[in-house]
XYZ file of C-alpha atoms in Angstrom:
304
model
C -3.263 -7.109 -25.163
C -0.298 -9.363 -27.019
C -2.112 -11.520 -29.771
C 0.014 -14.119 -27.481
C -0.646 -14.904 -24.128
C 2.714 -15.239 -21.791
C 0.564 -17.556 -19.301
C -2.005 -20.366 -19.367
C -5.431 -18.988 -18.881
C -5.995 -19.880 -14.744
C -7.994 -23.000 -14.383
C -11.205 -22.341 -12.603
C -11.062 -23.156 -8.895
C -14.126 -25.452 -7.380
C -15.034 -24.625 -3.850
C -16.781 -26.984 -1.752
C -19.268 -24.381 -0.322
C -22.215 -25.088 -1.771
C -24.597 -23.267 0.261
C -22.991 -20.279 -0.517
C -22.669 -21.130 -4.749
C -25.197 -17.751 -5.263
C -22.506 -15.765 -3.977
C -19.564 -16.499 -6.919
C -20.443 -13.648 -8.853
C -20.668 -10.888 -6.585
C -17.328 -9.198 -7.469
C -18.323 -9.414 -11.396
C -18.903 -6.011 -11.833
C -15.765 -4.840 -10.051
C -12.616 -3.487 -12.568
C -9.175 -2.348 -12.092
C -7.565 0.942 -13.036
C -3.806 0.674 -13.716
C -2.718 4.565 -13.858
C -4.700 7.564 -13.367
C -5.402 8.520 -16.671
C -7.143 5.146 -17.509
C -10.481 3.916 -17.447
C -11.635 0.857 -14.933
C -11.712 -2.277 -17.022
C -13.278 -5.690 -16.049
C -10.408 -7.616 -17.724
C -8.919 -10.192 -15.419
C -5.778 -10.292 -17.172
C -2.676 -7.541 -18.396
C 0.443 -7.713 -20.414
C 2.792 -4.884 -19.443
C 5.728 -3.220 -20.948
C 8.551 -1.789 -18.458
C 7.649 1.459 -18.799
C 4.202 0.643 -17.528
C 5.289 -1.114 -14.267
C 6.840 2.757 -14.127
C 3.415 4.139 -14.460
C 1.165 2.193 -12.445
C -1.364 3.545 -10.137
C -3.186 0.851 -9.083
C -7.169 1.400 -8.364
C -10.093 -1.317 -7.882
C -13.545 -0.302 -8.101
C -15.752 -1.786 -5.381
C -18.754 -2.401 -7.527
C -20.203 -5.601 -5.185
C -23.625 -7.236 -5.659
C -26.266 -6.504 -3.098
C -25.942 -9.000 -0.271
C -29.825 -9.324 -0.499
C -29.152 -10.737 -3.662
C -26.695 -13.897 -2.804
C -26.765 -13.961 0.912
C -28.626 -16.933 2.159
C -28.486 -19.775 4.548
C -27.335 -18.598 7.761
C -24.767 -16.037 7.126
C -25.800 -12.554 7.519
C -23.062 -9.204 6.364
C -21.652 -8.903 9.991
C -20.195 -12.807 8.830
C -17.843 -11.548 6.153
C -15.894 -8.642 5.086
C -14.220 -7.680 1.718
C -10.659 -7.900 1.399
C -7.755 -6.805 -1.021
C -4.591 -8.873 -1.456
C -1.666 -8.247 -3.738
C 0.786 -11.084 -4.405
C 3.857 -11.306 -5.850
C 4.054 -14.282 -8.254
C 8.106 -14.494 -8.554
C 8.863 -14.320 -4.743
C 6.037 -15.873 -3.641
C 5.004 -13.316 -1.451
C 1.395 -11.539 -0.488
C -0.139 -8.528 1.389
C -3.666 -7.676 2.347
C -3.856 -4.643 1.364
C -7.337 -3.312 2.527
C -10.032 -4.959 4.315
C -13.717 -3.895 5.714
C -16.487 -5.428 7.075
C -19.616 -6.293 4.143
C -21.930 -4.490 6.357
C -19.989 -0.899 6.664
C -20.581 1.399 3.911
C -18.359 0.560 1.142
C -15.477 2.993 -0.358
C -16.017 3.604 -4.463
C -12.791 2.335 -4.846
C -9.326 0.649 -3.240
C -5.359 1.929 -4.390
C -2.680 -0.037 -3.696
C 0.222 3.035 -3.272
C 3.759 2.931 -4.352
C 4.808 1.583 -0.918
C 3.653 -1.233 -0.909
C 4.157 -2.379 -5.105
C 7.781 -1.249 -4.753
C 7.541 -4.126 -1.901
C 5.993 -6.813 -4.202
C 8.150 -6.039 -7.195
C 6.737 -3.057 -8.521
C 3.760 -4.866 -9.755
C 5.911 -7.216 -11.904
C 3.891 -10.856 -12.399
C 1.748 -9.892 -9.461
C -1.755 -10.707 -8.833
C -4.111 -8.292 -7.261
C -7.234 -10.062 -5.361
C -10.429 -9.245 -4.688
C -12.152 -11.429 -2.073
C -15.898 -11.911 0.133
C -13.971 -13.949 2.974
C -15.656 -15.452 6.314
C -14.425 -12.620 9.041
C -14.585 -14.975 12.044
C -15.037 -18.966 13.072
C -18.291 -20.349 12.253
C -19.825 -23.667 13.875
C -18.947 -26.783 10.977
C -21.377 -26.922 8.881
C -21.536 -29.242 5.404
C -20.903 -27.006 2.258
C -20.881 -23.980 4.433
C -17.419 -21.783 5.183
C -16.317 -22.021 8.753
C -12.822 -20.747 9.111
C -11.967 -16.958 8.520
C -10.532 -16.575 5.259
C -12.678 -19.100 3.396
C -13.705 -16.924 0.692
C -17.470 -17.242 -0.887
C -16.163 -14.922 -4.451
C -13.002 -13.503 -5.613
C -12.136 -11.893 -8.409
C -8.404 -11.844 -9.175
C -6.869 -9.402 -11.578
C -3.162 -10.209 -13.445
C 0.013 -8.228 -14.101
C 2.069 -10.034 -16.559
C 5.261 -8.750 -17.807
C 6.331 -8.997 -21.605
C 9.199 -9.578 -20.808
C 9.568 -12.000 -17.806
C 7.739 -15.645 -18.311
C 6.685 -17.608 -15.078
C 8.703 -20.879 -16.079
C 9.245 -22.262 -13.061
C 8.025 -22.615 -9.111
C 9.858 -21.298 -6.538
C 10.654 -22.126 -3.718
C 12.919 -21.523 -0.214
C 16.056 -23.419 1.876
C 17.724 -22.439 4.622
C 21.235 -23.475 5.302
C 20.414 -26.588 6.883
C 18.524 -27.761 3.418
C 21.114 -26.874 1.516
C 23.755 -28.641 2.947
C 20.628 -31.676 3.331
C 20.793 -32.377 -0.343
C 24.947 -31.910 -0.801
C 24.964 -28.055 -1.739
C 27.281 -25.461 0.536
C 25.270 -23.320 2.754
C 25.138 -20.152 1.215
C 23.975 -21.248 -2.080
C 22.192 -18.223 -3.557
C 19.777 -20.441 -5.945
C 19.709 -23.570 -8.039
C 17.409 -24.842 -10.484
C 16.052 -28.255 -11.155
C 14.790 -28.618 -14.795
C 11.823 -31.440 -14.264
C 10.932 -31.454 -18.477
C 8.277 -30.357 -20.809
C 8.945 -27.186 -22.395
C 8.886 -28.517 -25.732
C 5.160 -29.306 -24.949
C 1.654 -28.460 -23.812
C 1.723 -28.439 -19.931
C -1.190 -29.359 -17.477
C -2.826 -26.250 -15.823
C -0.837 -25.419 -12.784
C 2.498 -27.307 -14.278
C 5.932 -25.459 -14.642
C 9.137 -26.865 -16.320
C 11.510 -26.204 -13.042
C 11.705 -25.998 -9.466
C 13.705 -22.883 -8.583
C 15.152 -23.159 -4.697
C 16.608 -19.719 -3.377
C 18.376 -18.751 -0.086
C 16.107 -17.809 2.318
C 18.453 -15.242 3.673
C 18.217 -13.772 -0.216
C 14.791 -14.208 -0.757
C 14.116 -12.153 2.571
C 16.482 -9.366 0.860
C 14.662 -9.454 -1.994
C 11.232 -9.203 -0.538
C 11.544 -6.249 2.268
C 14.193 -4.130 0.799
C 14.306 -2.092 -2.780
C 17.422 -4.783 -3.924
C 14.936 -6.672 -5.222
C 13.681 -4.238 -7.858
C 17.303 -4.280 -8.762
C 17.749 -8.172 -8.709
C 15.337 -9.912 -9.670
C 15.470 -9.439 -13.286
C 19.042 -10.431 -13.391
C 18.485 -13.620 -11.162
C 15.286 -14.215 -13.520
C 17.435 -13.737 -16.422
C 20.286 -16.427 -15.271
C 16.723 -18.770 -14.421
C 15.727 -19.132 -17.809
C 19.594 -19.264 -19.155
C 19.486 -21.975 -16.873
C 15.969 -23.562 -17.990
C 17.259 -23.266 -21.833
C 20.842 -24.789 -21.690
C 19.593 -27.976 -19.304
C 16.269 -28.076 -21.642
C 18.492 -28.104 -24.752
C 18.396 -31.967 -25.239
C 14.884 -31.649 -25.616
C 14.726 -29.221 -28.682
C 18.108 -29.282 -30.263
C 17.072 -31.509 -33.158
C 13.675 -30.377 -33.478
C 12.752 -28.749 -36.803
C 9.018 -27.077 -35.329
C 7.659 -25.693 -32.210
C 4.294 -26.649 -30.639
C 2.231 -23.295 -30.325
C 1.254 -24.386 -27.157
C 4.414 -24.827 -25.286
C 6.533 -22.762 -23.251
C 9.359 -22.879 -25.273
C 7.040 -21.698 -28.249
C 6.392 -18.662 -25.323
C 10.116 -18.307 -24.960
C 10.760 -17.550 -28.514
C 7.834 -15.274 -28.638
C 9.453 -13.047 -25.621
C 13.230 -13.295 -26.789
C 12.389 -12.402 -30.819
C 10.695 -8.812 -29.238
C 8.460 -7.983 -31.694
C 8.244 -11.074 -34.271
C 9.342 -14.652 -32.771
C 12.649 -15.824 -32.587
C 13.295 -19.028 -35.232
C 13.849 -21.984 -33.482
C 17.195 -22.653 -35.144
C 18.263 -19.427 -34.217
C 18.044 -20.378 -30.497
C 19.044 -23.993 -31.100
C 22.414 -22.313 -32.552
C 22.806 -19.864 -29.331
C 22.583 -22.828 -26.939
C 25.931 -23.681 -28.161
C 27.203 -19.652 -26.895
C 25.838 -19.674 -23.708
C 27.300 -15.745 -22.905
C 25.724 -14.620 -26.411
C 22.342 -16.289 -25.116
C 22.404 -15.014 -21.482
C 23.004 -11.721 -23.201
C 20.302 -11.911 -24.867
C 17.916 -12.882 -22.141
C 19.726 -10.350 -20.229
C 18.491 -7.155 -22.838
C 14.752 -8.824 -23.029
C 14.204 -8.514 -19.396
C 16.162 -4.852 -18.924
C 18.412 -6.494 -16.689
C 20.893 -2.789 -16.850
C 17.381 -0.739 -16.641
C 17.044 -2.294 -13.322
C 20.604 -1.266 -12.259
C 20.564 2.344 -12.702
């Protein structure tokens, strides 16, 4: 684990289920194996070189409570079922992986095989899910799940690369939204730099609003060009983020720990930090900077 964290620690969700509060830690014991010659770890969170992406063989131990122990109120096993999702944070994209009723015997464990990570980015900024979800429609009830898919624990485990920071939110137009706010049709992306990185952000924030084609972002979610894009579009993202952030930080003399741009430097200095006055000079060479973006997230790796 980086002495640095790439992300904000996840805030904790509050869920309005009340009757079912005994349940939350039911997947505690549950731990994730990343390749085959590792041990299961209960760590919720994982910074990954390249080379590890390259290695992964992903395995989640089914270690749930006893339903004897948390089940109460009304709901019985035959209610829920247990259910694996893996999404992909950059193109906003998820698969349930496994699922299986809480009253059949459970498996030891859950993989998630090549497939279907070469699908959602090769495991790149992913997020793999575990979840105790209502199976079917329940009668209303106050503080009680009723819909399928309301989920009474989870445990989520992260995939974070080194390499490629989660600046921004994106999201998708078609070509009737482009040309709705005065862009051609076939735009492939923009990004609209909202402030911030030069400070602490709320829990949930990001500093842009990345828009992609959805024509593209279909590409780059069901076919293997996205393995070879998306660290080059991520790379021309944060080019992006830096040069229209540069008012910001261009006559600053320190860096708040706390901010993304302070996470920035960390990521584009490799193994010690880049100086702030270093980057405040390569904002003035764009090409030098996107180059150097460009080697941090193994844009060429990705091409051959």
């Amino acid at each position: 684990m980086a002495p640095q964290s790439w992300h904000r620690t996840e805030p904790r969700e509050v869920r309005p289920f009340f009757v079912t509060i005994s349940a939350e830690k039911a997947l505690d014991q549950c731990g994730i194996r990343l390749q085959d010659d590792s041990e299961f770890s209960s760590e919720s969170s994982f910074e990954l070189d390249e080379i590890d992406f390259q290695k992964l063989a992903l395995n989640v131990s089914l270690k749930v409570a006893d339903p004897k122990t948390w089940l109460g109120g009304t709901l019985k096993p035959d209610d829920l079922e247990l259910i694996l999702v893996v999404k992909h944070g950059f193109l906003k994209r998820s698969e349930v992986v496994h699922r299986i009723g809480l009253a059949a015997k459970l498996p030891a464990r859950w993989s998630v095989d090549t497939e279907t990570l070469t699908r959602l980015g090769g495991g790149r900024n992913s997020q793999v899910t575990l979840a105790i979800c209502l199976a079917s429609d329940k009668k209303p009830e106050p503080g009680a799940p009723f819909l399928p898919g309301h989920w009474l624990a989870k445990k989520t485990f992260v995939l974070r690369s080194r390499t490629m920071p989660t600046l921004f939110d994106l999201r998708i137009r078609t070509d009737e939204e482009w040309i709705a706010v005065n862009f051609p049709p076939k735009t492939f992306f923009a990004v609209e730099y909202t402030g911030g990185i030069d400070t602490e952000l709320d829990e949930g924030a990001s500093v842009a609003t990345v828009w992609v084609h959805a024509d593209a972002h279909s590409k780059l979610t069901t076919s293997s060009l996205g393995d070879v894009v998306q660290p080059l579009l991520a790379s021309e993202i944060i080019t992006a983020i830096l040069l229209e952030s540069h008012y910001e930080w261009k006559t600053r003399e320190a860096v708040d720990e706390r901010s993304p741009l302070a996470n920035l430097l960390q990521k584009l200095g490799g193994e010690n930090p880049m100086e702030l006055r270093e980057l405040q000079s390569l904002a003035g060479n764009p090409s030098k900077l996107r180059a150097i973006v460009q080697d941090r997230l193994s844009v060429l790796g990705a091409l051959r």
